[in-house]
Amino acid sequence: RKEVEQDPGPFNVPEGATVAFNCTYSNSASQSFFWYRQDCRKEPKLLMSVYSSGNEDGRFTAQLNRASQYISLLIRDSKLSDSATYLCVVFPNFNKFYFGSGTKLNVKP
Amino acid sequence: DADVTQTPRNRITKTGKRIMLECSQTKGHDRMYWYRQDPGLGLRLIYYSFDVKDINKGEISDGYSVSRQAQAKFSLSLESAIPNQTALYFCATSDPDGSSGNTIYFGEGSWLTVV
């Protein structure tokens, strides 16, 4: 079983839509969780950390469900510029990061 | 200027050739990593280093070697390149004890094509 699993998509949504991605992780002792954004042929960049209490940054909301071992990312009022691949990242043991394969989002006019 | 710099950014090389990808960082982080990314497979860890004297194999280290020349420099070598090493390679750094917490920062990537 993979350490981190994501639906690869693509999610094709119109501008203004709300879209949500989930990511499941296998190590119940994991402590740190992140969402990264990666544009085509570019490096991944931190979008937001995911805290136990959930956190929001503008149109983006991240949540953690420890009982079911998943994290989620909600994007409201999607913009064309949100089109990218979103990577789920888990840091279970202070040694290595584990990356999901990414979920591709296409926001269309 | 980028905090994590990779050179070369693009390289085409022939099968059997030796090639080195270099990474330098100005973030002052102790931990450095090399990943490769292939379509549909996500990021896979090749090697990682927690300080100058510490080198560890990742999940796909066969065919690769690394050198941590200084805190700021971590290079990846392909001793005898083969076509299935064609990929996008990323260097990354992190500092779990620092102000950035457990965040990992990536260089801009090195596109390597082996023909």
Tab-separated table of C-alpha atoms in Angstrom:
chain	number	residue	atom	x	y	z
A	1	ARG	CA	0.000	0.000	0.000
A	2	LYS	CA	1.317	3.439	-0.861
A	3	GLU	CA	2.126	5.824	1.976
A	4	VAL	CA	0.050	8.568	0.376
A	5	GLU	CA	-2.691	8.165	-2.204
A	6	GLN	CA	-4.533	10.717	-4.292
A	7	ASP	CA	-7.085	10.601	-7.080
A	8	PRO	CA	-5.066	11.645	-10.155
A	9	GLY	CA	-8.076	13.337	-11.779
A	10	PRO	CA	-8.242	15.358	-13.875
A	11	PHE	CA	-10.929	17.410	-12.258
A	12	ASN	CA	-12.428	19.624	-14.954
A	13	VAL	CA	-14.464	22.450	-13.444
A	14	PRO	CA	-15.856	25.774	-14.680
A	15	GLU	CA	-14.643	29.070	-13.315
A	16	GLY	CA	-16.362	29.937	-10.072
A	17	ALA	CA	-16.942	26.329	-9.074
A	18	THR	CA	-16.026	24.803	-5.744
A	19	VAL	CA	-13.826	21.739	-5.937
A	20	ALA	CA	-12.435	19.419	-3.275
A	21	PHE	CA	-9.616	16.907	-3.259
A	22	ASN	CA	-8.874	14.230	-0.726
A	23	CYS	CA	-5.663	12.449	0.091
A	24	THR	CA	-5.312	9.354	2.269
A	25	TYR	CA	-2.215	8.387	4.227
A	26	SER	CA	-1.239	5.055	5.755
A	27	ASN	CA	0.901	5.986	8.764
A	28	SER	CA	-1.378	6.835	11.663
A	29	ALA	CA	1.529	8.408	13.557
A	30	SER	CA	2.036	11.086	10.899
A	31	GLN	CA	2.352	14.559	12.358
A	32	SER	CA	2.809	17.032	9.530
A	33	PHE	CA	0.731	17.459	6.429
A	34	PHE	CA	0.930	19.838	3.494
A	35	TRP	CA	-0.614	20.699	0.167
A	36	TYR	CA	1.758	21.720	-2.592
A	37	ARG	CA	0.909	23.129	-5.975
A	38	GLN	CA	2.864	22.175	-9.070
A	39	ASP	CA	2.502	23.877	-12.415
A	40	CYS	CA	3.440	22.003	-15.567
A	41	ARG	CA	7.205	21.456	-15.808
A	42	LYS	CA	7.816	23.522	-12.670
A	43	GLU	CA	8.848	22.764	-9.117
A	44	PRO	CA	6.268	22.041	-6.404
A	45	LYS	CA	5.559	25.019	-4.203
A	46	LEU	CA	3.973	25.077	-0.773
A	47	LEU	CA	0.311	26.000	-0.930
A	48	MET	CA	-0.542	25.491	2.711
A	49	SER	CA	0.191	23.429	5.763
A	50	VAL	CA	-2.635	21.379	7.237
A	51	TYR	CA	-3.283	21.724	10.930
A	52	SER	CA	-5.359	19.533	13.196
A	53	SER	CA	-7.891	22.303	13.623
A	54	GLY	CA	-8.090	22.949	9.908
A	55	ASN	CA	-6.938	26.133	8.280
A	56	GLU	CA	-8.086	28.583	5.677
A	57	ASP	CA	-6.194	30.899	3.368
A	58	GLY	CA	-8.477	32.991	1.213
A	59	ARG	CA	-10.328	30.673	-1.154
A	60	PHE	CA	-8.435	27.617	0.077
A	61	THR	CA	-9.374	25.474	3.061
A	62	ALA	CA	-7.425	22.465	4.278
A	63	GLN	CA	-8.666	19.930	6.789
A	64	LEU	CA	-7.271	16.905	8.550
A	65	ASN	CA	-9.283	13.854	9.582
A	66	ARG	CA	-7.057	11.729	11.775
A	67	ALA	CA	-9.679	9.088	12.484
A	68	SER	CA	-10.054	8.290	8.792
A	69	GLN	CA	-6.483	9.239	7.918
A	70	TYR	CA	-7.107	11.708	5.189
A	71	ILE	CA	-6.549	15.354	4.437
A	72	SER	CA	-8.628	17.498	2.154
A	73	LEU	CA	-8.261	20.663	0.124
A	74	LEU	CA	-11.259	22.788	-0.802
A	75	ILE	CA	-10.982	25.505	-3.415
A	76	ARG	CA	-13.855	27.962	-3.650
A	77	ASP	CA	-14.625	30.290	-6.546
A	78	SER	CA	-12.100	28.562	-8.828
A	79	LYS	CA	-9.992	30.757	-11.074
A	80	LEU	CA	-8.317	29.861	-14.339
A	81	SER	CA	-5.014	30.392	-12.549
A	82	ASP	CA	-5.847	27.578	-10.132
A	83	SER	CA	-5.249	25.062	-12.923
A	84	ALA	CA	-2.331	22.954	-11.727
A	85	THR	CA	-1.487	19.671	-10.066
A	86	TYR	CA	-1.989	19.541	-6.315
A	87	LEU	CA	0.323	17.316	-4.314
A	88	CYS	CA	-0.445	15.933	-0.907
A	89	VAL	CA	2.651	15.651	1.319
A	90	VAL	CA	2.954	13.761	4.586
A	91	PHE	CA	5.878	13.854	7.007
A	92	PRO	CA	5.405	10.848	9.260
A	93	ASN	CA	8.628	10.292	11.138
A	94	PHE	CA	10.939	13.305	10.887
A	95	ASN	CA	13.066	11.508	8.354
A	96	LYS	CA	11.367	11.552	4.991
A	97	PHE	CA	8.546	13.254	3.223
A	98	TYR	CA	6.010	11.173	1.344
A	99	PHE	CA	4.321	12.616	-1.705
A	100	GLY	CA	1.103	11.703	-3.394
A	101	SER	CA	1.164	11.416	-7.172
A	102	GLY	CA	-0.909	14.558	-7.451
A	103	THR	CA	-4.403	15.560	-8.498
A	104	LYS	CA	-4.719	17.527	-11.701
A	105	LEU	CA	-7.169	20.417	-11.783
A	106	ASN	CA	-8.321	22.106	-14.974
A	107	VAL	CA	-10.429	25.223	-14.504
A	108	LYS	CA	-12.215	26.171	-17.705
A	109	PRO	CA	-13.774	29.470	-18.776
B	1	ASP	CA	17.470	34.642	-7.038
B	2	ALA	CA	16.244	31.165	-6.129
B	3	ASP	CA	17.109	29.856	-2.672
B	4	VAL	CA	17.715	26.379	-4.110
B	5	THR	CA	19.617	26.420	-7.391
B	6	GLN	CA	20.113	23.495	-9.716
B	7	THR	CA	22.504	23.195	-12.639
B	8	PRO	CA	22.165	22.324	-15.419
B	9	ARG	CA	18.496	23.088	-15.961
B	10	ASN	CA	18.370	21.023	-19.111
B	11	ARG	CA	20.736	18.387	-20.421
B	12	ILE	CA	20.695	15.826	-23.192
B	13	THR	CA	23.271	13.108	-22.794
B	14	LYS	CA	24.118	9.819	-24.444
B	15	THR	CA	23.721	6.372	-22.981
B	16	GLY	CA	26.781	5.368	-20.977
B	17	LYS	CA	27.952	8.883	-20.256
B	18	ARG	CA	28.579	10.175	-16.768
B	19	ILE	CA	26.612	13.222	-15.759
B	20	MET	CA	26.450	15.302	-12.610
B	21	LEU	CA	23.567	17.454	-11.451
B	22	GLU	CA	24.526	20.100	-8.953
B	23	CYS	CA	22.472	21.743	-6.253
B	24	SER	CA	23.298	24.663	-4.011
B	25	GLN	CA	21.155	26.383	-1.417
B	26	THR	CA	21.261	29.637	0.477
B	27	LYS	CA	18.608	28.715	3.028
B	28	GLY	CA	21.098	27.387	5.567
B	29	HIS	CA	19.217	24.111	5.842
B	30	ASP	CA	20.981	20.957	6.984
B	31	ARG	CA	18.740	18.522	5.148
B	32	MET	CA	18.978	18.089	1.402
B	33	TYR	CA	17.261	15.668	-0.966
B	34	TRP	CA	17.289	14.497	-4.562
B	35	TYR	CA	14.036	13.389	-6.174
B	36	ARG	CA	13.069	12.333	-9.643
B	37	GLN	CA	9.649	12.851	-11.142
B	38	ASP	CA	8.132	10.763	-13.900
B	39	PRO	CA	4.649	11.244	-15.338
B	40	GLY	CA	2.073	9.390	-13.262
B	41	LEU	CA	4.595	8.256	-10.663
B	42	GLY	CA	4.962	11.358	-8.602
B	43	LEU	CA	8.133	12.278	-6.769
B	44	ARG	CA	10.479	9.474	-5.819
B	45	LEU	CA	13.364	9.894	-3.408
B	46	ILE	CA	16.802	9.018	-4.730
B	47	TYR	CA	19.119	10.080	-1.891
B	48	TYR	CA	18.954	12.328	1.129
B	49	SER	CA	21.439	13.885	3.497
B	50	PHE	CA	20.826	15.297	6.972
B	51	ASP	CA	24.259	16.882	7.291
B	52	VAL	CA	27.626	16.886	5.565
B	53	LYS	CA	28.631	13.528	7.033
B	54	ASP	CA	25.278	11.844	6.533
B	55	ILE	CA	24.164	10.225	3.267
B	56	ASN	CA	21.187	7.908	2.951
B	57	LYS	CA	19.684	5.933	0.117
B	58	GLY	CA	16.153	6.634	-0.901
B	59	GLU	CA	13.721	4.324	-2.636
B	60	ILE	CA	15.392	4.392	-6.065
B	61	SER	CA	19.139	4.873	-5.477
B	62	ASP	CA	20.398	2.212	-7.905
B	63	GLY	CA	22.355	3.807	-10.742
B	64	TYR	CA	22.906	7.041	-8.818
B	65	SER	CA	25.467	8.392	-6.379
B	66	VAL	CA	25.665	11.620	-4.411
B	67	SER	CA	28.181	13.862	-2.747
B	68	ARG	CA	27.535	16.392	0.022
B	69	GLN	CA	30.460	18.742	-0.466
B	70	ALA	CA	29.286	21.293	2.075
B	71	GLN	CA	26.145	22.192	3.961
B	72	ALA	CA	25.042	24.213	0.965
B	73	LYS	CA	25.955	21.774	-1.815
B	74	PHE	CA	24.591	18.371	-2.736
B	75	SER	CA	25.340	16.830	-6.119
B	76	LEU	CA	23.795	13.852	-7.872
B	77	SER	CA	25.741	11.700	-10.331
B	78	LEU	CA	24.679	9.200	-12.908
B	79	GLU	CA	27.805	7.146	-13.453
B	80	SER	CA	26.596	5.522	-16.665
B	81	ALA	CA	23.374	7.078	-17.851
B	82	ILE	CA	20.649	4.913	-19.353
B	83	PRO	CA	17.472	5.979	-21.185
B	84	ASN	CA	15.105	5.090	-18.335
B	85	GLN	CA	16.864	7.733	-16.243
B	86	THR	CA	15.267	10.322	-18.466
B	87	ALA	CA	13.228	12.377	-16.009
B	88	LEU	CA	12.814	15.672	-14.210
B	89	TYR	CA	15.129	15.834	-11.208
B	90	PHE	CA	14.534	18.039	-8.180
B	91	CYS	CA	16.843	19.017	-5.386
B	92	ALA	CA	15.138	20.032	-2.162
B	93	THR	CA	15.956	21.245	1.327
B	94	SER	CA	14.240	21.272	4.686
B	95	ASP	CA	14.949	22.295	8.246
B	96	PRO	CA	12.506	20.765	10.726
B	97	ASP	CA	14.069	22.585	13.671
B	98	GLY	CA	14.046	25.975	12.044
B	99	SER	CA	11.492	28.684	11.604
B	100	SER	CA	10.159	27.078	8.430
B	101	GLY	CA	9.162	23.969	10.337
B	102	ASN	CA	8.837	20.818	8.287
B	103	THR	CA	8.359	22.594	4.987
B	104	ILE	CA	10.341	21.250	2.054
B	105	TYR	CA	11.652	23.653	-0.566
B	106	PHE	CA	12.465	22.659	-4.121
B	107	GLY	CA	14.876	23.839	-6.743
B	108	GLU	CA	13.537	24.658	-10.187
B	109	GLY	CA	14.338	21.217	-11.524
B	110	SER	CA	16.771	19.695	-14.010
B	111	TRP	CA	15.410	18.089	-17.143
B	112	LEU	CA	17.620	15.192	-18.135
B	113	THR	CA	17.199	13.287	-21.367
B	114	VAL	CA	19.302	10.186	-22.022
B	115	VAL	CA	19.401	9.152	-25.673
